[in-house]
Structures are given as C-alpha cells and as structure tokens.
C-alpha cells in the first residue's frame, strides 16, 4: 500500500504528520529501491530521523507492537520478535525505533545493500533524556533489552547497554560503505540526504519529541486528533 499511514487501524507506521504530507510528492514520483534501517537506540533522535525519512518519501515503520507479547511465547524473545517483524519488511521502506535497532546483523544479512544509520548522542545526555521520558514505567521490550525497568535507580545498566550496542554496531559496519553514524547534536539534511543519494529538501530538518512543546495547546490538539482518527 502506498500510504499505510492513512489506515485507521495502523499500529506500526509513523502516522500521518506534516512530515508525511511534505514527502507525498517524492513518495509518488520517486522509487525507493534500497531499504533504510535506523540502528540507534531510542532517545537518540530516532523519531526526528523517522520524520526526516517521511519527508524524503519513505514509508516509515516505527515501534513494532506485534511483538509486545513476547513473554507469553515459548520461543526465544529474539527469535519471536524478529518473526513478528519480518512481514513488515515487505510493506515498509524505512525502519526506526524499538526493536529494529537490535537486529542489525540479521537485517544486514537479509538486505546487504540497504542503508544503515546509527543515530547517537552524548551518553550522559542520552541517559538523562531516557530517564526523563521513561522513568520507572513498565515499557514493552525494556526488561528484555536492559534487564530492568527502573532506569532511575539502574542508570549505569542502561548506559552500559547503550554504549556496548554502539560499539558493536561500529565494529560490525566498519569499512562498509552503506553505513553512517548520525549525531543528534551535530548533523542535518546534508549528511543524511548525501548518504541516501537524495536531493536535500527545501525545509528544515524535523525535530520530534521536543519536551518544550508538550505543554503547548497545539501539541495537545494534535494528540487529540490522532487519537480520534486512529482506532486503538
């Protein structure tokens, strides 16, 4: 489907937003032959990257919700979650958010010519952002990823997992031409569009999940409209 974001029962795609509408012309008239996998942890600018990819015309898959029940399966969590995610690989062109970044080796084996982007940010800033966002909530996948749901009292565990992942990704993709590291605080359209061999859009690079916006009226209105349109 050309516009999975517009299905009212859609649960995996990044939903329709200004970024989606900005990318419609590119989606309709340009062909995206190579898939894009964002292999950086959550809170490293992955939502902004997803919106940027929408502007560039990609169909973007976000959080994999079909795998939330992995603890009820007798299969190994990694095997079960990847199994749930595979059908979406044919429907979408770009992938970001949990748990896609954990399967970079399997995804590379399936799509060796795809583009892989490691989104990163300063480790301490990453941890502070994660703790502010998730606190000690019971969040799908997090106990499997970190071994604990309490990022406030076990921040060092979260930080080590984050840094080990980044190191492993860098080593795996060392000298591979279809990989870049993209820094949240430093990089913009030129690096991303150049890597994907796409013309730089005439619009600002999107910045999603800005904490300062969350108390604003239009932010609350947007959430209300999204909730009204999309069926749970």
Tab-separated table of C-alpha atoms in Angstrom, residues 18-206:
chain	number	residue	atom	x	y	z
A	18	UNK	CA	3.264	17.375	8.486
A	19	UNK	CA	6.401	15.394	7.600
A	20	UNK	CA	4.261	12.745	5.910
A	21	UNK	CA	2.464	15.305	3.757
A	22	UNK	CA	5.713	17.069	2.858
A	23	UNK	CA	7.030	13.793	1.471
A	24	UNK	CA	3.993	12.800	-0.613
A	25	UNK	CA	5.336	14.112	-3.910
A	26	UNK	CA	8.613	12.256	-3.503
A	27	UNK	CA	6.781	9.096	-2.490
A	28	UNK	CA	4.524	9.169	-5.532
A	29	UNK	CA	7.096	10.070	-8.162
A	30	UNK	CA	10.352	8.600	-6.823
A	31	UNK	CA	11.250	4.943	-6.395
A	32	UNK	CA	12.951	3.837	-3.204
A	33	UNK	CA	14.881	0.675	-4.120
A	34	UNK	CA	17.047	0.281	-1.014
A	35	UNK	CA	15.671	-0.009	2.487
A	36	UNK	CA	16.857	2.159	5.368
A	37	UNK	CA	17.399	0.824	8.881
A	38	UNK	CA	17.983	3.190	11.808
A	39	UNK	CA	20.056	1.124	14.225
A	40	UNK	CA	20.472	3.666	17.026
A	41	UNK	CA	18.777	3.353	20.414
A	42	UNK	CA	15.596	5.183	21.295
A	43	UNK	CA	16.124	8.796	22.515
A	44	UNK	CA	18.931	9.393	20.010
A	45	UNK	CA	16.792	11.359	17.576
A	46	UNK	CA	15.116	8.340	16.003
A	47	UNK	CA	11.688	9.994	15.866
A	48	UNK	CA	13.192	13.018	14.162
A	49	UNK	CA	15.023	10.705	11.782
A	50	UNK	CA	11.754	8.914	11.039
A	51	UNK	CA	10.071	12.198	10.169
A	52	UNK	CA	13.056	13.186	8.035
A	53	UNK	CA	12.710	9.910	6.129
A	54	UNK	CA	8.998	10.605	5.643
A	55	UNK	CA	9.884	13.981	4.148
A	56	UNK	CA	12.267	12.162	1.818
A	57	UNK	CA	9.374	10.000	0.638
A	58	UNK	CA	9.887	6.791	2.576
A	59	UNK	CA	7.196	4.638	4.137
A	60	UNK	CA	8.476	4.510	7.712
A	61	UNK	CA	7.783	1.754	10.221
A	62	UNK	CA	8.128	2.631	13.886
A	63	UNK	CA	7.646	0.701	17.108
A	64	UNK	CA	6.883	-2.985	16.463
A	65	UNK	CA	3.763	-3.560	18.531
A	66	UNK	CA	3.090	-7.111	17.359
A	67	UNK	CA	5.986	-8.312	19.489
A	68	UNK	CA	4.742	-6.907	22.789
A	69	UNK	CA	3.533	-10.346	23.898
A	70	UNK	CA	6.955	-11.981	23.513
A	71	UNK	CA	6.996	-13.023	27.173
A	72	UNK	CA	3.983	-15.271	26.562
A	73	UNK	CA	5.798	-17.223	23.864
A	74	UNK	CA	7.882	-20.307	24.491
A	75	UNK	CA	10.305	-19.155	21.809
A	76	UNK	CA	13.451	-17.191	22.496
A	77	UNK	CA	12.441	-13.491	22.632
A	78	UNK	CA	14.857	-12.532	19.880
A	79	UNK	CA	13.522	-15.232	17.563
A	80	UNK	CA	9.892	-14.441	18.358
A	81	UNK	CA	10.173	-10.662	17.950
A	82	UNK	CA	12.065	-10.908	14.672
A	83	UNK	CA	9.497	-13.398	13.396
A	84	UNK	CA	6.743	-10.878	14.156
A	85	UNK	CA	8.639	-8.125	12.404
A	86	UNK	CA	9.510	-9.914	9.154
A	87	UNK	CA	6.099	-9.440	7.439
A	88	UNK	CA	6.525	-5.673	7.770
A	89	UNK	CA	9.808	-5.726	5.868
A	90	UNK	CA	7.902	-6.118	2.614
A	91	UNK	CA	5.466	-3.297	3.354
A	92	UNK	CA	7.765	-0.523	4.569
A	93	UNK	CA	10.939	1.039	3.217
A	94	UNK	CA	12.490	2.518	6.345
A	95	UNK	CA	12.548	1.311	9.947
A	96	UNK	CA	13.260	3.090	13.226
A	97	UNK	CA	12.517	2.689	16.942
A	98	UNK	CA	12.374	-0.446	19.077
A	99	UNK	CA	13.220	-3.237	18.428
A	100	UNK	CA	14.606	-2.771	14.906
A	101	UNK	CA	17.983	-1.468	16.062
A	102	UNK	CA	18.668	-4.722	17.896
A	103	UNK	CA	18.534	-6.800	14.707
A	104	UNK	CA	21.144	-5.005	12.624
A	105	UNK	CA	23.084	-8.210	11.899
A	106	UNK	CA	20.020	-10.150	10.750
A	107	UNK	CA	18.770	-7.193	8.720
A	108	UNK	CA	22.158	-6.791	7.063
A	109	UNK	CA	22.147	-10.468	6.152
A	110	UNK	CA	18.699	-10.080	4.556
A	111	UNK	CA	19.395	-6.701	2.940
A	112	UNK	CA	23.168	-6.287	2.446
A	113	UNK	CA	22.616	-3.325	0.101
A	114	UNK	CA	20.333	-1.435	2.492
A	115	UNK	CA	21.360	1.796	4.199
A	116	UNK	CA	22.168	1.567	7.913
A	117	UNK	CA	22.205	4.637	10.148
A	118	UNK	CA	23.495	4.610	13.727
A	119	UNK	CA	21.913	7.585	15.498
A	120	UNK	CA	23.882	8.639	18.557
A	121	UNK	CA	24.135	11.409	21.123
A	122	UNK	CA	26.293	12.206	24.113
A	123	UNK	CA	25.948	9.285	26.555
A	124	UNK	CA	25.043	11.382	29.600
A	125	UNK	CA	22.506	13.417	27.631
A	126	UNK	CA	21.039	10.193	26.275
A	127	UNK	CA	20.623	8.734	29.767
A	128	UNK	CA	19.089	11.937	31.145
A	129	UNK	CA	16.610	12.068	28.262
A	130	UNK	CA	15.707	8.401	28.663
A	131	UNK	CA	15.201	8.719	32.415
A	132	UNK	CA	13.006	11.768	31.969
A	133	UNK	CA	10.887	10.046	29.329
A	134	UNK	CA	10.566	6.502	30.681
A	135	UNK	CA	11.326	6.905	34.412
A	136	UNK	CA	10.454	3.527	36.004
A	137	UNK	CA	7.485	2.746	33.788
A	138	UNK	CA	6.772	-0.761	32.571
A	139	UNK	CA	7.700	-0.255	28.926
A	140	UNK	CA	7.470	-3.029	26.298
A	141	UNK	CA	10.817	-4.630	25.428
A	142	UNK	CA	12.833	-2.706	28.054
A	143	UNK	CA	13.253	-5.520	30.552
A	144	UNK	CA	14.447	-7.743	27.716
A	145	UNK	CA	16.871	-5.077	26.483
A	146	UNK	CA	18.219	-3.787	29.807
A	147	UNK	CA	17.337	-6.464	32.360
A	148	UNK	CA	15.456	-3.904	34.473
A	149	UNK	CA	12.599	-1.447	34.004
A	150	UNK	CA	13.971	1.042	36.520
A	151	UNK	CA	16.186	3.470	34.631
A	152	UNK	CA	16.247	5.897	37.572
A	153	UNK	CA	17.922	3.543	40.044
A	154	UNK	CA	19.838	1.497	37.478
A	155	UNK	CA	21.052	4.191	35.128
A	156	UNK	CA	24.502	2.644	34.899
A	157	UNK	CA	22.953	-0.556	33.498
A	158	UNK	CA	21.118	1.399	30.815
A	159	UNK	CA	24.197	3.438	29.979
A	160	UNK	CA	26.416	0.372	29.618
A	161	UNK	CA	23.880	-1.336	27.349
A	162	UNK	CA	23.690	1.768	25.168
A	163	UNK	CA	27.454	2.114	24.833
A	164	UNK	CA	28.017	-1.602	24.221
A	165	UNK	CA	25.438	-1.512	21.428
A	166	UNK	CA	27.030	1.489	19.733
A	167	UNK	CA	30.491	-0.075	19.917
A	168	UNK	CA	29.227	-3.361	18.470
A	169	UNK	CA	27.436	-1.611	15.589
A	170	UNK	CA	30.516	0.431	14.715
A	171	UNK	CA	32.662	-2.704	14.674
A	172	UNK	CA	30.164	-4.679	12.599
A	173	UNK	CA	29.834	-1.979	9.930
A	174	UNK	CA	33.488	-0.961	9.922
A	175	UNK	CA	34.513	-0.026	6.372
A	176	UNK	CA	31.080	-0.855	4.963
A	177	UNK	CA	30.038	1.953	2.561
A	178	UNK	CA	26.312	1.654	3.306
A	179	UNK	CA	26.677	2.780	6.938
A	180	UNK	CA	26.940	6.156	8.653
A	181	UNK	CA	26.860	7.424	12.210
A	182	UNK	CA	24.481	10.341	12.604
A	183	UNK	CA	24.881	12.584	15.645
A	184	UNK	CA	21.751	14.208	17.024
A	185	UNK	CA	23.500	17.389	18.148
A	186	UNK	CA	25.566	17.950	15.005
A	187	UNK	CA	24.181	16.582	11.738
A	188	UNK	CA	21.402	17.710	9.412
A	189	UNK	CA	19.980	17.259	5.938
A	190	UNK	CA	23.263	17.405	4.041
A	191	UNK	CA	24.750	14.335	5.692
A	192	UNK	CA	21.525	12.305	5.551
A	193	UNK	CA	20.473	13.209	2.011
A	194	UNK	CA	24.023	12.822	0.729
A	195	UNK	CA	24.274	9.353	2.222
A	196	UNK	CA	20.942	8.296	0.703
A	197	UNK	CA	21.819	9.968	-2.598
A	198	UNK	CA	18.718	12.161	-2.448
A	199	UNK	CA	18.326	15.872	-3.119
A	200	UNK	CA	18.243	17.982	0.054
A	201	UNK	CA	14.652	19.079	0.837
A	202	UNK	CA	13.772	22.764	0.979
A	203	UNK	CA	12.517	22.520	4.532
A	204	UNK	CA	14.057	22.472	7.988
A	205	UNK	CA	15.223	19.177	9.433
A	206	UNK	CA	12.400	17.970	11.738
